[in-house]
């Protein structure tokens, strides 16, 4: 449900317009250097403010509640919280009757009998990714010598990100994107077949990020169009280095010592400024609907650091096995 991992376990909590959002990390070894300032660079990368992102800006100052003493982890669960201060909950009053098309509003209302916090998407909001980023910083401290880097390589079908954002603003409609992630420095043999294969664990974590609709490793879906002689990566030395990397650094669910590479598909933000049609639970009819509030035209702009974070969380869990 709200907990991921076996040895490095993260439990996420809070709602978009509640008092706090946060995360508890269990299984982090004792003695790891950790203080609030360590989290700030990645938290800054996730913040809104760039063209095409939401006008809602939060300070995102991490507050350690437990698990850290004298700037060292204690071995006890680490709880980190973030205050929600810049909220405008009245913008979401209409969602009670008219769920946003493409959003979780409708299914959350049905699943939880209307008791869910609908403001800003509640517990299913992208706001909670601030907590994932915080946990990712802690996870990276366990992954000595490993580099994780994700970047937005396409937005709205265009590799020119700036041009894509400009057009989205002109059209006043949201767009999606593709984020590519590479991990270098991984040793051979990380991953546990069958159900804890590296792809399985990373994919599980990746799909916890709101708006993710797909993931592919190495050549991904293009592999279905290739011949075996084309897709196979020739091994060129005793270390297992390969001439190509169609496998994306994984064979049989286990790292092969080459660069781990995968791509993630991010859908367009459901909360588009465009007028849409939706069902009105009060009038029992479809009607014209325009989303109110502050939203990202391209949420994919803020996804790369979150992808890095959940990848680090997944890898830390496997490493501690």
Short mmCIF file of C-alpha atoms in Angstrom, two decimals:
data_model
loop_
_atom_site.label_atom_id
_atom_site.label_comp_id
_atom_site.label_asym_id
_atom_site.label_seq_id
_atom_site.Cartn_x
_atom_site.Cartn_y
_atom_site.Cartn_z
CA UNK A 1 0.00 0.00 0.00
CA UNK A 2 1.97 3.02 1.22
CA UNK A 3 5.20 1.13 1.98
CA UNK A 4 7.88 -0.01 -0.46
CA UNK A 5 10.93 -2.22 0.09
CA UNK A 6 12.12 -5.14 2.19
CA UNK A 7 15.44 -4.12 3.77
CA UNK A 8 15.31 -0.41 2.93
CA UNK A 9 11.66 0.37 3.57
CA UNK A 10 9.97 3.69 2.88
CA UNK A 11 6.47 4.61 4.08
CA UNK A 12 4.90 7.74 2.62
CA UNK A 13 2.15 9.82 4.23
CA UNK A 14 0.21 13.09 3.95
CA UNK A 15 -2.08 14.90 1.52
CA UNK A 16 -1.51 17.74 -0.92
CA UNK A 17 -3.43 20.29 1.19
CA UNK A 18 -2.99 18.68 4.59
CA UNK A 19 -0.66 20.10 7.22
CA UNK A 20 2.28 17.86 6.33
CA UNK A 21 3.61 15.40 3.81
CA UNK A 22 6.45 13.12 4.74
CA UNK A 23 8.21 9.78 4.70
CA UNK A 24 9.58 7.25 7.16
CA UNK A 25 12.68 5.28 6.17
CA UNK A 26 13.37 2.03 8.01
CA UNK A 27 16.49 -0.05 7.49
CA UNK A 28 19.04 2.68 6.90
CA UNK A 29 22.30 1.60 8.56
CA UNK A 30 23.53 3.55 11.57
CA UNK A 31 26.41 6.00 11.27
CA UNK A 32 25.56 7.49 7.87
CA UNK A 33 26.29 11.23 7.63
CA UNK A 34 22.96 13.01 7.20
CA UNK A 35 21.67 16.52 7.78
CA UNK A 36 18.95 18.74 6.37
CA UNK A 37 21.31 20.58 4.00
CA UNK A 38 22.15 17.31 2.23
CA UNK A 39 18.59 17.19 0.90
CA UNK A 40 18.34 20.75 -0.37
CA UNK A 41 19.97 20.44 -3.86
CA UNK A 42 17.62 17.67 -5.01
CA UNK A 43 14.61 19.29 -3.34
CA UNK A 44 15.43 22.49 -5.22
CA UNK A 45 15.50 20.57 -8.53
CA UNK A 46 11.97 19.27 -7.86
CA UNK A 47 10.50 22.68 -7.02
CA UNK A 48 8.13 24.58 -9.26
CA UNK A 49 9.08 27.93 -10.70
CA UNK A 50 10.38 27.18 -14.18
CA UNK A 51 8.26 28.13 -17.20
CA UNK A 52 5.57 25.49 -17.67
CA UNK A 53 5.35 24.49 -14.00
CA UNK A 54 2.73 25.30 -11.37
CA UNK A 55 2.69 28.72 -9.68
CA UNK A 56 2.30 26.92 -6.34
CA UNK A 57 5.61 27.26 -4.52
CA UNK A 58 6.43 25.63 -1.20
CA UNK A 59 9.57 26.20 0.89
CA UNK A 60 10.18 22.43 1.08
CA UNK A 61 12.37 22.69 4.16
CA UNK A 62 12.99 19.15 5.47
CA UNK A 63 12.36 18.57 9.16
CA UNK A 64 13.91 15.48 10.75
CA UNK A 65 11.56 14.04 13.35
CA UNK A 66 13.53 10.88 14.22
CA UNK A 67 16.44 8.66 13.26
CA UNK A 68 19.19 11.30 13.13
CA UNK A 69 21.35 12.43 16.04
CA UNK A 70 24.44 14.67 15.82
CA UNK A 71 24.16 14.54 12.00
CA UNK A 72 24.44 10.73 11.96
CA UNK A 73 21.76 8.14 11.34
CA UNK A 74 21.01 6.19 14.50
CA UNK A 75 19.70 2.96 12.96
CA UNK A 76 16.17 3.83 14.10
CA UNK A 77 13.47 4.76 11.55
CA UNK A 78 14.12 8.15 9.94
CA UNK A 79 11.03 10.35 9.62
CA UNK A 80 11.19 13.50 7.48
CA UNK A 81 8.29 15.93 7.09
CA UNK A 82 7.52 18.97 4.96
CA UNK A 83 4.95 21.64 5.73
CA UNK A 84 2.23 22.60 3.26
CA UNK A 85 1.81 26.36 3.45
CA UNK A 86 0.92 27.65 -0.03
CA UNK A 87 -2.51 26.05 -0.50
CA UNK A 88 -5.73 27.32 -2.10
CA UNK A 89 -8.19 24.58 -1.24
CA UNK A 90 -11.28 26.46 -2.48
CA UNK A 91 -10.04 25.90 -6.04
CA UNK A 92 -10.99 22.23 -5.65
CA UNK A 93 -14.56 22.61 -4.39
CA UNK A 94 -15.97 21.76 -7.83
CA UNK A 95 -14.13 18.42 -7.91
CA UNK A 96 -16.56 17.00 -5.37
CA UNK A 97 -19.24 16.93 -8.06
CA UNK A 98 -17.20 16.99 -11.28
CA UNK A 99 -14.14 14.70 -11.20
CA UNK A 100 -11.35 15.72 -13.53
CA UNK A 101 -11.09 13.56 -16.67
CA UNK A 102 -7.88 11.52 -16.66
CA UNK A 103 -7.29 12.15 -12.96
CA UNK A 104 -7.77 9.85 -9.96
CA UNK A 105 -10.64 11.96 -8.57
CA UNK A 106 -13.39 9.59 -9.71
CA UNK A 107 -11.77 6.31 -8.62
CA UNK A 108 -10.59 7.71 -5.28
CA UNK A 109 -14.11 8.88 -4.49
CA UNK A 110 -15.48 5.43 -5.33
CA UNK A 111 -12.75 3.45 -3.56
CA UNK A 112 -12.88 5.40 -0.31
CA UNK A 113 -16.59 6.14 -0.25
CA UNK A 114 -16.12 9.89 -0.59
CA UNK A 115 -14.04 10.15 2.58
CA UNK A 116 -10.81 10.87 0.67
CA UNK A 117 -9.28 14.34 0.84
CA UNK A 118 -10.07 15.66 -2.66
CA UNK A 119 -8.10 18.92 -2.31
CA UNK A 120 -5.23 19.02 -4.77
CA UNK A 121 -5.51 15.30 -5.39
CA UNK A 122 -5.10 14.47 -1.70
CA UNK A 123 -2.83 11.52 -0.99
CA UNK A 124 -2.44 10.79 -4.72
CA UNK A 125 -0.99 14.21 -5.53
CA UNK A 126 2.40 14.82 -7.10
CA UNK A 127 3.02 16.97 -4.02
CA UNK A 128 4.06 13.79 -2.20
CA UNK A 129 7.02 13.30 -4.54
CA UNK A 130 8.90 15.78 -2.33
CA UNK A 131 9.01 12.96 0.23
CA UNK A 132 10.29 10.47 -2.35
CA UNK A 133 13.09 12.87 -3.27
CA UNK A 134 14.08 13.14 0.39
CA UNK A 135 14.24 9.36 0.75
CA UNK A 136 16.24 9.16 -2.46
CA UNK A 137 18.95 11.36 -0.97
CA UNK A 138 19.25 8.98 1.99
CA UNK A 139 19.33 5.98 -0.35
CA UNK A 140 22.12 7.48 -2.45
CA UNK A 141 24.32 7.67 0.65
CA UNK A 142 24.23 3.87 0.80
CA UNK A 143 25.12 3.49 -2.89
CA UNK A 144 28.81 4.37 -2.74
CA UNK A 145 30.44 4.81 -6.15
CA UNK A 146 27.15 4.65 -8.06
CA UNK A 147 25.92 7.56 -10.18
CA UNK A 148 22.24 7.98 -11.07
CA UNK A 149 21.29 10.63 -13.62
CA UNK A 150 17.91 11.28 -15.25
CA UNK A 151 16.97 13.98 -17.73
CA UNK A 152 13.99 15.04 -19.80
CA UNK A 153 14.81 14.16 -23.40
CA UNK A 154 11.45 14.86 -25.03
CA UNK A 155 8.34 16.93 -24.25
CA UNK A 156 5.14 16.97 -26.24
CA UNK A 157 6.81 14.83 -28.89
CA UNK A 158 9.59 17.39 -29.36
CA UNK A 159 13.26 16.97 -28.39
CA UNK A 160 13.53 20.76 -28.21
CA UNK A 161 12.17 21.15 -24.69
CA UNK A 162 12.03 24.94 -24.70
CA UNK A 163 10.09 24.98 -27.97
CA UNK A 164 7.70 22.34 -26.63
CA UNK A 165 6.96 24.36 -23.49
CA UNK A 166 6.48 27.53 -25.50
CA UNK A 167 3.93 25.81 -27.73
CA UNK A 168 2.11 24.32 -24.73
CA UNK A 169 1.77 27.79 -23.26
CA UNK A 170 0.50 29.16 -26.56
CA UNK A 171 -1.99 26.30 -26.89
CA UNK A 172 -2.91 26.50 -23.20
CA UNK A 173 -2.85 22.72 -23.00
CA UNK A 174 -0.73 20.28 -21.02
CA UNK A 175 1.92 18.00 -22.54
CA UNK A 176 3.77 14.86 -21.47
CA UNK A 177 7.37 13.81 -21.92
CA UNK A 178 10.03 11.11 -21.84
CA UNK A 179 12.66 10.90 -19.11
CA UNK A 180 15.82 8.85 -19.67
CA UNK A 181 17.79 7.48 -16.73
CA UNK A 182 21.30 6.01 -16.59
CA UNK A 183 23.01 4.33 -13.65
CA UNK A 184 26.77 3.77 -13.76
CA UNK A 185 29.09 2.02 -11.32
CA UNK A 186 26.78 -0.91 -10.64
CA UNK A 187 28.52 -4.22 -9.92
CA UNK A 188 27.49 -7.46 -11.59
CA UNK A 189 24.77 -9.60 -9.95
CA UNK A 190 22.35 -7.05 -8.43
CA UNK A 191 18.80 -8.40 -8.75
CA UNK A 192 16.89 -11.42 -7.44
CA UNK A 193 14.96 -13.53 -9.97
CA UNK A 194 12.07 -14.13 -10.40
CA UNK A 195 9.86 -11.55 -8.72
CA UNK A 196 12.61 -9.28 -7.41
CA UNK A 197 14.40 -8.92 -10.73
CA UNK A 198 16.04 -5.52 -11.13
CA UNK A 199 13.48 -4.49 -13.75
CA UNK A 200 10.63 -5.61 -11.48
CA UNK A 201 11.83 -3.67 -8.44
CA UNK A 202 12.70 -0.49 -10.34
CA UNK A 203 9.43 -0.59 -12.30
CA UNK A 204 7.45 -1.05 -9.09
CA UNK A 205 9.11 2.05 -7.64
CA UNK A 206 8.82 4.09 -10.83
CA UNK A 207 5.07 3.55 -11.08
CA UNK A 208 4.65 5.07 -7.62
CA UNK A 209 5.36 8.43 -9.29
CA UNK A 210 2.08 10.07 -10.36
CA UNK A 211 1.62 10.46 -14.14
CA UNK A 212 3.96 7.62 -15.15
CA UNK A 213 2.44 5.49 -17.92
CA UNK A 214 5.32 3.37 -19.19
CA UNK A 215 8.90 2.19 -18.76
CA UNK A 216 11.33 0.41 -21.06
CA UNK A 217 14.85 -0.91 -20.45
CA UNK A 218 17.59 -0.80 -23.05
CA UNK A 219 16.11 -0.95 -26.54
CA UNK A 220 12.72 -1.59 -24.93
CA UNK A 221 9.79 -2.02 -27.30
CA UNK A 222 12.11 -1.59 -30.29
CA UNK A 223 13.54 -5.01 -29.40
CA UNK A 224 10.35 -6.59 -30.74
CA UNK A 225 11.32 -5.36 -34.22
CA UNK A 226 14.93 -6.57 -34.05
CA UNK A 227 16.54 -9.90 -34.90
CA UNK A 228 18.37 -11.81 -32.19
CA UNK A 229 21.70 -11.22 -33.93
CA UNK A 230 20.99 -7.48 -33.79
CA UNK A 231 19.69 -7.31 -30.23
CA UNK A 232 22.32 -9.53 -28.60
CA UNK A 233 25.11 -7.55 -26.93
CA UNK A 234 28.52 -9.04 -27.75
CA UNK A 235 30.65 -9.60 -24.61
CA UNK A 236 34.12 -8.23 -25.29
CA UNK A 237 36.07 -8.99 -22.09
CA UNK A 238 36.19 -10.98 -18.86
CA UNK A 239 34.45 -8.19 -16.93
CA UNK A 240 31.35 -8.66 -19.07
CA UNK A 241 31.64 -5.35 -20.93
CA UNK A 242 29.43 -5.44 -24.02
CA UNK A 243 29.91 -3.85 -27.43
CA UNK A 244 26.33 -2.59 -27.47
CA UNK A 245 23.76 -2.18 -24.69
CA UNK A 246 20.40 -3.23 -26.07
CA UNK A 247 19.75 -5.08 -22.80
CA UNK A 248 20.08 -1.85 -20.83
CA UNK A 249 22.61 -3.35 -18.41
CA UNK A 250 20.38 -6.22 -17.29
CA UNK A 251 20.26 -9.91 -18.24
CA UNK A 252 17.87 -12.31 -16.56
CA UNK A 253 16.83 -9.61 -14.11
CA UNK A 254 20.43 -9.20 -12.89
CA UNK A 255 22.91 -6.39 -13.56
CA UNK A 256 25.62 -7.38 -16.03
CA UNK A 257 28.12 -4.64 -15.13
CA UNK A 258 27.24 -2.32 -18.00
CA UNK A 259 25.35 0.96 -17.76
CA UNK A 260 21.78 0.55 -16.56
CA UNK A 261 19.55 2.45 -18.96
CA UNK A 262 15.80 2.92 -19.04
CA UNK A 263 13.23 5.44 -20.25
CA UNK A 264 10.00 6.54 -18.61
CA UNK A 265 6.84 7.90 -20.26
CA UNK A 266 5.11 10.77 -18.43
CA UNK A 267 1.54 11.55 -19.43
CA UNK A 268 0.17 15.08 -19.91
CA UNK A 269 -1.10 16.66 -16.71
CA UNK A 270 -4.81 15.87 -16.32
CA UNK A 271 -5.50 19.42 -15.11
CA UNK A 272 -5.38 21.16 -18.47
CA UNK A 273 -6.75 24.70 -18.99
CA UNK A 274 -8.76 23.41 -21.95
CA UNK A 275 -12.51 23.05 -21.55
CA UNK A 276 -13.48 19.38 -21.30
CA UNK A 277 -16.56 17.26 -20.72
CA UNK A 278 -17.11 15.31 -17.51
CA UNK A 279 -19.83 13.69 -15.44
CA UNK A 280 -21.54 15.78 -12.77
CA UNK A 281 -22.48 13.63 -9.79
CA UNK A 282 -24.97 16.26 -8.58
CA UNK A 283 -26.92 16.80 -11.81
CA UNK A 284 -26.35 13.23 -13.11
CA UNK A 285 -25.36 14.44 -16.55
CA UNK A 286 -22.29 15.26 -18.60
CA UNK A 287 -21.39 18.93 -18.78
CA UNK A 288 -18.66 21.34 -19.82
CA UNK A 289 -15.89 21.53 -17.26
CA UNK A 290 -12.79 23.72 -16.80
CA UNK A 291 -10.17 22.89 -14.19
CA UNK A 292 -9.51 25.59 -11.61
CA UNK A 293 -6.40 26.04 -9.51
CA UNK A 294 -2.65 26.02 -10.15
CA UNK A 295 -1.15 23.20 -12.17
CA UNK A 296 1.87 22.20 -14.26
CA UNK A 297 1.47 22.44 -18.03
CA UNK A 298 4.33 19.91 -18.23
CA UNK A 299 4.83 17.89 -15.05
CA UNK A 300 7.59 15.98 -16.86
CA UNK A 301 9.88 18.98 -16.24
CA UNK A 302 9.96 18.07 -12.54
CA UNK A 303 10.08 14.29 -12.90
CA UNK A 304 13.82 13.57 -13.53
CA UNK A 305 14.94 14.10 -9.92
CA UNK A 306 12.03 11.96 -8.71
CA UNK A 307 13.03 9.16 -11.11
CA UNK A 308 16.56 9.35 -9.70
CA UNK A 309 15.20 9.17 -6.17
CA UNK A 310 12.98 6.12 -6.58
CA UNK A 311 15.73 4.36 -8.56
CA UNK A 312 18.10 4.96 -5.64
CA UNK A 313 15.47 3.64 -3.20
CA UNK A 314 15.00 0.46 -5.27
CA UNK A 315 18.76 -0.10 -5.61
CA UNK A 316 19.40 0.51 -1.91
CA UNK A 317 16.82 -2.12 -1.03
CA UNK A 318 18.48 -4.68 -3.32
CA UNK A 319 21.99 -3.78 -2.13
CA UNK A 320 21.05 -4.30 1.51
CA UNK A 321 19.85 -7.82 0.67
#
